[in-house]
Short mmCIF file of C-alpha atoms and ligand atoms in Angstrom, two decimals:
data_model
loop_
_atom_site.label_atom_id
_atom_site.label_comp_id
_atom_site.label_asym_id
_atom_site.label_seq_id
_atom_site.Cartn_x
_atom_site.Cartn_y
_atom_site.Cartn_z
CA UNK A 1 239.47 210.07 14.90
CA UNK A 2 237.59 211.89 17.43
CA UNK A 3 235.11 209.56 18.09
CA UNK A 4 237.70 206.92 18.14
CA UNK A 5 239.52 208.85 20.93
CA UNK A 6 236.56 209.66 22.79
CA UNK A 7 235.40 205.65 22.83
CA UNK A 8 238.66 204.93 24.25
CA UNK A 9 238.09 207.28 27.05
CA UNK A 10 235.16 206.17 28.10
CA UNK A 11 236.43 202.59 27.99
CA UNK A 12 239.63 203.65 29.95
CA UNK A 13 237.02 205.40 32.42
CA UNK A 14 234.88 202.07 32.60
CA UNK A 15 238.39 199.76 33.17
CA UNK A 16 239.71 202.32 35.50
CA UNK A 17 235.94 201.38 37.72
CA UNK A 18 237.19 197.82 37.44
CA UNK A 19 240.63 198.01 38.43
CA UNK A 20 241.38 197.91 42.28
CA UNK A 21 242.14 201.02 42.35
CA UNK A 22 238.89 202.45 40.94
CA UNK A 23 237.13 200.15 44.00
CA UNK A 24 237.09 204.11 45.56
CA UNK A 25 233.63 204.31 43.67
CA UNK A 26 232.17 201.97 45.87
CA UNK A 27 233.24 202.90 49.32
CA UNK A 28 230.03 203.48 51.49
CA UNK A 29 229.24 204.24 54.80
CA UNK A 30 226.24 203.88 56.41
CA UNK A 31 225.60 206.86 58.68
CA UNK A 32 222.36 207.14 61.24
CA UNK A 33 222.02 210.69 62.66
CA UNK A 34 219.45 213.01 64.24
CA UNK A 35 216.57 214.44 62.42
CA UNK A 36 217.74 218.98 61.49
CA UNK A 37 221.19 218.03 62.65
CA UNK A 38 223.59 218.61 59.72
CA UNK A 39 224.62 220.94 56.71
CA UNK A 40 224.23 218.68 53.80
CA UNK A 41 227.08 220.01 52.21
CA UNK A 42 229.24 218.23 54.30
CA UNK A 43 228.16 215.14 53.51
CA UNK A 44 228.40 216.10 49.95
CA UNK A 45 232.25 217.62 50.66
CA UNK A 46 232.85 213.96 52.06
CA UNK A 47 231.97 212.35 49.76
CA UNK A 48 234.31 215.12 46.77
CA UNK A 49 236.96 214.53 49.38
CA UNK A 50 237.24 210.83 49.73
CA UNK A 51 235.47 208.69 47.71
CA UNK A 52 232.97 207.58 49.90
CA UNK A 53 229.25 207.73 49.70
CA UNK A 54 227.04 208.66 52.18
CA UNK A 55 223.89 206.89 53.11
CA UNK A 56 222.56 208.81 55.36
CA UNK A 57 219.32 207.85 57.44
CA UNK A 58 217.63 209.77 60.46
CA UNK A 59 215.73 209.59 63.65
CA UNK A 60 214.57 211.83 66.27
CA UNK A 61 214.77 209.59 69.48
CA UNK A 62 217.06 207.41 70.86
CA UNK A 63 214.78 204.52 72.36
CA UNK A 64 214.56 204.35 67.97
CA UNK A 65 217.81 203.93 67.53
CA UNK A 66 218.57 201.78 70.69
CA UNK A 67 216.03 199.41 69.32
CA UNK A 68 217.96 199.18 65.79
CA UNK A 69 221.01 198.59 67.66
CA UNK A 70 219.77 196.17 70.09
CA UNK A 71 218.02 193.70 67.38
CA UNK A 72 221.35 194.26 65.86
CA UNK A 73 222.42 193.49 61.97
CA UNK A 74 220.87 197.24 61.32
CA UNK A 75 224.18 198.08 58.93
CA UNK A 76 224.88 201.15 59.84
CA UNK A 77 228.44 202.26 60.39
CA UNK A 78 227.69 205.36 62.19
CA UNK A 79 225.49 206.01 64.95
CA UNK A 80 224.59 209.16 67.10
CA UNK A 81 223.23 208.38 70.62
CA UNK A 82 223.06 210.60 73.56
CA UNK A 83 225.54 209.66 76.23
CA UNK A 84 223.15 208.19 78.91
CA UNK A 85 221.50 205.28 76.25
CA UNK A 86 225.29 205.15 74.34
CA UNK A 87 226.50 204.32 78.38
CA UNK A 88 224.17 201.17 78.57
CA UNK A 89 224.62 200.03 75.10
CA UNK A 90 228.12 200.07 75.32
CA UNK A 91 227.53 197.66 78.06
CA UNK A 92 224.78 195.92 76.32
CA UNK A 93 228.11 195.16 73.77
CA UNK A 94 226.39 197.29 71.24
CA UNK A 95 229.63 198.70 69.88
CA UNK A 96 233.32 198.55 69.02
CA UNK A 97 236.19 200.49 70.31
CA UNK A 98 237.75 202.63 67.87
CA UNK A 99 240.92 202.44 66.56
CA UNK A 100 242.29 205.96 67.58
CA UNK A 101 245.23 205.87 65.48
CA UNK A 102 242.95 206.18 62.59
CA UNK A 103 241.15 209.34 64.61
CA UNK A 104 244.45 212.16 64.04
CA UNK A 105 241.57 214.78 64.55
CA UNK A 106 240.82 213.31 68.02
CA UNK A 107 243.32 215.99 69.24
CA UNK A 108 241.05 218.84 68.35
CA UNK A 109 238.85 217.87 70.90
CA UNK A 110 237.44 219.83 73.97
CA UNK A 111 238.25 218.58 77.67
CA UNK A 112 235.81 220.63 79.38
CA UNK A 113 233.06 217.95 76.88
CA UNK A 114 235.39 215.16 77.00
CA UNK A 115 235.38 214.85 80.71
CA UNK A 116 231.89 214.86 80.86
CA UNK A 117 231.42 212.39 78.09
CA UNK A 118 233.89 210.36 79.98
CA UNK A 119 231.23 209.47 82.64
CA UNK A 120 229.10 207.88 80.13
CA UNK A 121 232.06 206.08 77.87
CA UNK A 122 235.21 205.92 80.08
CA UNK A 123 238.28 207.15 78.68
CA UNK A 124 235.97 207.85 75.44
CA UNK A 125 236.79 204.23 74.07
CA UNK A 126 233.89 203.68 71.98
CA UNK A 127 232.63 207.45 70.96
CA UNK A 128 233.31 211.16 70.25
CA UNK A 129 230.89 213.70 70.62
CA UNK A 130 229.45 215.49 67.91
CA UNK A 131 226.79 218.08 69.04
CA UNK A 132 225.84 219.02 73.26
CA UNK A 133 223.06 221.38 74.32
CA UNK A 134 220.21 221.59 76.72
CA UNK A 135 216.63 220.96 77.25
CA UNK A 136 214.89 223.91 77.46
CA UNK A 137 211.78 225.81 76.87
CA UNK A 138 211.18 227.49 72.83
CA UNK A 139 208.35 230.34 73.18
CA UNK A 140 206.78 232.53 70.81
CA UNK A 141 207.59 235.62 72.40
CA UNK A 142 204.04 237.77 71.41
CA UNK A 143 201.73 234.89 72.04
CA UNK A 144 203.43 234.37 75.27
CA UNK A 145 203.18 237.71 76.26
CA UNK A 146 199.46 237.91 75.02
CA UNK A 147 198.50 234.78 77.07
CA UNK A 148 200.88 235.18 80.14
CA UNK A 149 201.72 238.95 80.49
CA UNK A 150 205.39 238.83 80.10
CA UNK A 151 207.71 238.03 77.32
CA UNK A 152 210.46 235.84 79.52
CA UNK A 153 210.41 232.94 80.44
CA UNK A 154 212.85 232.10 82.63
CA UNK A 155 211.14 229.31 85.13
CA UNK A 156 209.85 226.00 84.52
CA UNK A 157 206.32 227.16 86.52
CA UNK A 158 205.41 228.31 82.71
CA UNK A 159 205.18 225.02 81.62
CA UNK A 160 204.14 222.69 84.85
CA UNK A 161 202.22 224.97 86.83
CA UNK A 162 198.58 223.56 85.29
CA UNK A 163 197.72 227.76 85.35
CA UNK A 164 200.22 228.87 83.47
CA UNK A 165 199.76 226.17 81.13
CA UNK A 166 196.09 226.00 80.85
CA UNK A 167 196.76 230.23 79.63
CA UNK A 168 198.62 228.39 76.42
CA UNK A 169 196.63 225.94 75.48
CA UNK A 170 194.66 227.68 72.77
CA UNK A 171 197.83 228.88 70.82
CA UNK A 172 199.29 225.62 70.95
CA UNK A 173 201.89 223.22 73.28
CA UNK A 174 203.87 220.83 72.02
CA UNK A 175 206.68 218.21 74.22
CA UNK A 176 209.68 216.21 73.57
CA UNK A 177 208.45 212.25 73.41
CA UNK A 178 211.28 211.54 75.37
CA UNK A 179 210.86 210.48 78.85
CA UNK A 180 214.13 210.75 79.86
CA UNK A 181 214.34 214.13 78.75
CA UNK A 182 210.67 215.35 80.17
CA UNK A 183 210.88 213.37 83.66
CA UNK A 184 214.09 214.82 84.73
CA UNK A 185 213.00 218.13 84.51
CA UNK A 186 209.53 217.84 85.99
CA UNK A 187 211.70 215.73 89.11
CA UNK A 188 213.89 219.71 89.13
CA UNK A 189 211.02 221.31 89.06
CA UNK A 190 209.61 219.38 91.88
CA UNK A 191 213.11 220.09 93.81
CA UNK A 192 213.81 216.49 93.59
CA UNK A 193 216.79 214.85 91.68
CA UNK A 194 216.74 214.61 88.11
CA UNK A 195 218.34 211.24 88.63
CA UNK A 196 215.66 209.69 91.20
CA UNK A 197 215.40 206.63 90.39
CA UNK A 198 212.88 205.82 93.57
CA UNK A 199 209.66 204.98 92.35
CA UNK A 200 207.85 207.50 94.83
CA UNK A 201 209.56 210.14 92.84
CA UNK A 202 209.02 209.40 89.51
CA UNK A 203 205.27 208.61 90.85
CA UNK A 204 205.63 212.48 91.52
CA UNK A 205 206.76 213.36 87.95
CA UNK A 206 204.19 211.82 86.70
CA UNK A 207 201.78 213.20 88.60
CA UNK A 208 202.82 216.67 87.60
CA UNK A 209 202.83 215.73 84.15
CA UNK A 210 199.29 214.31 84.17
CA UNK A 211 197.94 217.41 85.40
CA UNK A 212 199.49 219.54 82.69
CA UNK A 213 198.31 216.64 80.48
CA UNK A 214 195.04 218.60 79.13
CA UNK A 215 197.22 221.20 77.73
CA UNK A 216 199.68 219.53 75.31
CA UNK A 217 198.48 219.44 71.87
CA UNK A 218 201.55 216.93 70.93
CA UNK A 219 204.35 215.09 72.30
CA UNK A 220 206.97 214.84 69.46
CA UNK A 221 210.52 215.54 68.97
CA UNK A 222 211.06 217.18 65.90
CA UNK A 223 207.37 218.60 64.19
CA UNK A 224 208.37 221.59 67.08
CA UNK A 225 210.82 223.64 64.55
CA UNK A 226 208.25 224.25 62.21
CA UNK A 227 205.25 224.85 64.28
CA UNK A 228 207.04 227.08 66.13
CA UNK A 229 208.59 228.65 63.55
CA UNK A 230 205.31 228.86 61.73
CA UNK A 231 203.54 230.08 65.01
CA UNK A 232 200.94 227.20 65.00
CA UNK A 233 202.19 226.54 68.59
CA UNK A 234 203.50 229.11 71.00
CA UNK A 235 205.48 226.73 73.59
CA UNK A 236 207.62 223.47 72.94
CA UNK A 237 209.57 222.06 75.23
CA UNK A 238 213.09 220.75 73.06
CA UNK A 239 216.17 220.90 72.50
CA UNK A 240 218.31 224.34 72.96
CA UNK A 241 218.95 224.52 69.05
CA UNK A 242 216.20 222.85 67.23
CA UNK A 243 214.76 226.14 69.05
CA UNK A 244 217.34 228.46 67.60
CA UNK A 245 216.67 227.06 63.84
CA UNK A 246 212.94 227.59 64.76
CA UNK A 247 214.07 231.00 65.25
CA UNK A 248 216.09 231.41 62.17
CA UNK A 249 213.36 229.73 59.88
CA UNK A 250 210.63 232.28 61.79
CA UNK A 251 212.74 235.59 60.84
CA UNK A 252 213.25 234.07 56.81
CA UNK A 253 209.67 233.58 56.58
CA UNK A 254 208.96 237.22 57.77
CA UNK A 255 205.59 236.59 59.10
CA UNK A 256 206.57 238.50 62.23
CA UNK A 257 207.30 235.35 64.50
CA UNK A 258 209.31 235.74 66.98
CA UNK A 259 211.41 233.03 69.41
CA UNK A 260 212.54 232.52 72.33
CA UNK A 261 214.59 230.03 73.98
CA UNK A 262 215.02 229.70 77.58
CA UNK A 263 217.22 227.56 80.18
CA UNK A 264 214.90 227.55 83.27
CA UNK A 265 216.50 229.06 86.51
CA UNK A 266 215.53 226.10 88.45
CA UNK A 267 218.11 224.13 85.80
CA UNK A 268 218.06 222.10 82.86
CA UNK A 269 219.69 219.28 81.40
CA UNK A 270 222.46 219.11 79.49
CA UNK A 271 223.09 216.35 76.82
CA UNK A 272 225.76 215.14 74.83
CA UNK A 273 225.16 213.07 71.47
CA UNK A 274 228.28 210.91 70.77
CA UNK A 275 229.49 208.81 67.01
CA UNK A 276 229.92 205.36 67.94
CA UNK A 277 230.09 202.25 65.47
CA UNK A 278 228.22 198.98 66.09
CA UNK A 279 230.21 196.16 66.92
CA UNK A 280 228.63 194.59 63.41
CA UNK A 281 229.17 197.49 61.38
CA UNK A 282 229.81 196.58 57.62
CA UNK A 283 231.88 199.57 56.81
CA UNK A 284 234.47 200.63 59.88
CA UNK A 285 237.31 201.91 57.29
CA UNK A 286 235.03 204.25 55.86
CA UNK A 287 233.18 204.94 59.36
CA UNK A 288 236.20 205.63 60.93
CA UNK A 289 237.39 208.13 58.03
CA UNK A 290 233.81 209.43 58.06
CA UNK A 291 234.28 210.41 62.46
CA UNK A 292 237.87 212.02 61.30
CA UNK A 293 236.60 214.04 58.83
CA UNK A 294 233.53 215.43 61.13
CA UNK A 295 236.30 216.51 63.65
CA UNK A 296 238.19 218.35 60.73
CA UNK A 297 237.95 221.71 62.87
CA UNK A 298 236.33 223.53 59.99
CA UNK A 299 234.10 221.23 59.19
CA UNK A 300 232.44 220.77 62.54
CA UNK A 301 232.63 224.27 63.04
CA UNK A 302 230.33 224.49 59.59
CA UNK A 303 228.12 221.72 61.28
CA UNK A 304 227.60 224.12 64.47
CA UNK A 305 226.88 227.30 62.69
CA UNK A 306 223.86 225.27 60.55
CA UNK A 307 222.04 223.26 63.62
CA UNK A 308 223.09 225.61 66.17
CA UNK A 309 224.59 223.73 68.74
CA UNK A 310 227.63 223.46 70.35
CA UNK A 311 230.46 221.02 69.27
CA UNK A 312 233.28 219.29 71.42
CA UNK A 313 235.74 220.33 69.67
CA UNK A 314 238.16 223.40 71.06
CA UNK A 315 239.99 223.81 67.30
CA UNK A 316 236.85 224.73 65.68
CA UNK A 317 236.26 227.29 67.87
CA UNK A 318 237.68 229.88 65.58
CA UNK A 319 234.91 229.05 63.43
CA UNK A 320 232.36 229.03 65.36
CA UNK A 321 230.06 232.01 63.96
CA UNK A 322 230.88 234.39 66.91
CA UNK A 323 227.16 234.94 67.90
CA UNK A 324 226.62 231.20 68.38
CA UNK A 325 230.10 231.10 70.45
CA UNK A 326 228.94 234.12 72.20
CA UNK A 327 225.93 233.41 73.31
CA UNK A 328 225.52 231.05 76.80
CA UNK A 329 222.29 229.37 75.87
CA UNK A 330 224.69 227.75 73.37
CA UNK A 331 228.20 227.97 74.93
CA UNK A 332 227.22 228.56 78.46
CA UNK A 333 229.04 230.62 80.39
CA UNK A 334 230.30 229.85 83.90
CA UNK A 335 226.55 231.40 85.74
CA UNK A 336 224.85 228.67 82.91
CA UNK A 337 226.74 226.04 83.50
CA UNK A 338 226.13 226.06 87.19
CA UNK A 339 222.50 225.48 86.16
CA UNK A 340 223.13 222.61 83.82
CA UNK A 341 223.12 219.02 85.50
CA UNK A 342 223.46 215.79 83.30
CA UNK A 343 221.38 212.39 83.40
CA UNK A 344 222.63 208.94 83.84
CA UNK A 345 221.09 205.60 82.12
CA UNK A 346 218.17 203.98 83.88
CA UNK A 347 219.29 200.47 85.15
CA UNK A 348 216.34 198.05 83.61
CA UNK A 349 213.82 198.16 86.69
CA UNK A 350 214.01 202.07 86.57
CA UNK A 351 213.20 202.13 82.79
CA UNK A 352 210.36 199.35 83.41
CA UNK A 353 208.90 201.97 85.61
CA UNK A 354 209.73 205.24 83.40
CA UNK A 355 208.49 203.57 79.95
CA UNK A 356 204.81 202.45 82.01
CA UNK A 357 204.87 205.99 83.19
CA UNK A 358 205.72 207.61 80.07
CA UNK A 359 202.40 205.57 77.70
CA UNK A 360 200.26 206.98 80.64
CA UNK A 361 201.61 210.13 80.07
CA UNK A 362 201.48 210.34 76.77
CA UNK A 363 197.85 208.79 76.51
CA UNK A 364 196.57 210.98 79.81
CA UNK A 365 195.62 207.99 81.60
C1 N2P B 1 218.63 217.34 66.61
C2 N2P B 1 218.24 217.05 68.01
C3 N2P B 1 219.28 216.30 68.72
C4 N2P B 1 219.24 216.55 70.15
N1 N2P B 1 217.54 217.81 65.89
C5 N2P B 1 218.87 215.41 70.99
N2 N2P B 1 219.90 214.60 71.38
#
């Protein structure tokens, strides 16, 4: 009798698969994110929550993802790219415009980020931002002060003056592999605009970088966290909080590392990473549900308090871990902010010249 009963369970479970409305089983969405840029429990919450799986791929640069997007047909549903490359592929007809009346959490969002995103995406048609920070300098703080005397850094002279630099070579340099995140903040340091895009400037960038060129061990964009949480290196250049879990990961291993993250005086950029769809995407229900449920206040505020950056989103603000919300390398405060500038997209002759400049960078010759 039991076994009977239990048989026709399991059948019941196996119709209830077939039936229409057991097709929840095999709702998917195909989501492409940044590399140390999520609590996987929220993709596992999701997924509890709604039915949907989660395939969920990642990068660490957007020239990566733009080629995915560009070749198109790369079936992804979700997609994560900073505002300046999301600006040109939006004109490039990369993506779709989303259906906001699907989007109820869109009204937890933050103006002081949405105007800003605006520039790149007006109105915010095709994307909402999940994660902003800066590019800034991570420093193991006793190395530093062994090599350079002091235990701040608060200038971008640490890194490009070939002195300073040539003092950390031994303990280990590594650099973002992103040109438009490097070049801009050479052009600041150089007192030019970030946004030259006159060739005689970023001629001048790149002279500054070649100089410093002996001293990087490695240009990369996400190897940093660990080697500087490990203290194999004792400078990276990166992003504000791949710095801060470098930090975190340092004080649980207890080996005595300690990090640092500066904004430079002279400024530093500020970035915005934005969920779009692709115009071919095979899933947009389920992408669309997906974008709602990241803007769930609580949920996003969980997101924050794991990578340790800033969201766009006001409502989750209450909980934000108050250290994280308290501190301006993270939310800046008005004196930070003044320091901050953005980047736009390189029109195609610009990026001709930055991508040539970049290999000769990167190869030191
Ligand atoms: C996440 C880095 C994302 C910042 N690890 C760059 N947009």
């Amino acid at each position: 009798m039991i076994r009977k009963a239990l048989w026709l369970s399991a059948t019941s479970v196996f119709l209830a698969l077939l039936t229409p409305a057991g097709h929840a089983a095999d709702r998917v969405v195909n989501v492409f994110n940044w590399s140390d840029y999520i609590d996987s429990s929220i993709i596992d919450d999701f997924t509890k929550k709604t039915g949907i799986k989660v395939v969920y791929d990642t990068f660490d640069s957007n020239e990566i993802l733009e080629t995915k997007l560009l070749a198109g047909g790369s079936g992804y549903d979700v997609v994560v790219p900073s505002g300046n490359f999301l600006a040109r592929q939006i004109q490039a007809g990369v993506f779709q415009k989303l259906d906001k009346s699907k989007l109820p959490n869109l009204s937890n969002m933050w103006d002081t980020v949405t105007e800003r995103t605006a520039k790149y995406d007006p109105g915010n048609e095709y994307s909402v931002n999940y994660m902003w920070g800066t590019v800034g300098i991570g420093y193991n703080t006793k190395k530093v002060q062994a090599a350079l005397g002091t235990d701040k850094i608060d200038s971008w002279d640490a890194f490009f003056n070939p002195d300073s630099l040539a003092k950390l070579k031994d303990c280990g340099v590594y650099v973002l592999d992103s040109p438009s995140d490097i070049l801009p903040a050479a052009l600041k340091y150089l007192g030019l605009d970030p946004n030259s895009t006159s060739p005689d400037d970023i001629a001048k960038a790149e002279e500054a970088l070649l100089k410093i060129r002996p001293y990087i061990r490695k240009f990369h964009s996400s190897e940093y966290i660990n080697a500087l949480a490990n203290g194999d290196i004792c400078l990276a250049v990166g992003w504000s909080g791949d710095v801060f879990q470098a930090r975190n990961r340092a004080v649980e291993a207890k080996q005595g590392v300690e990090i640092g993250y500066s904004v430079p005086k002279e400024g530093a950029q500020m970035w915005f990473d934005q969920m779009a769809i692709p115009a071919d995407a095979p899933h947009v229900a389920e992408a669309l549900e997906f974008i709602n449920y990241m803007m769930t206040p609580e949920v996003i505020a969980k997101s924050s308090n794991y990578v340790l950056y800033a969201n766009g989103n006001k409502a989750s603000q209450q909980f934000v871990d108050k250290a994280l919300l308290d501190d301006p390398s993270v939310y800046p405060d008005a004196a930070t902010l003044q320091k901050l500038y953005t980047v736009q997209p390189y029109d195609p002759k610009t990026q001709r010249i930055i991508t040539r400049s970049w290999t000769k960078i990167v190869t030191g010759q």
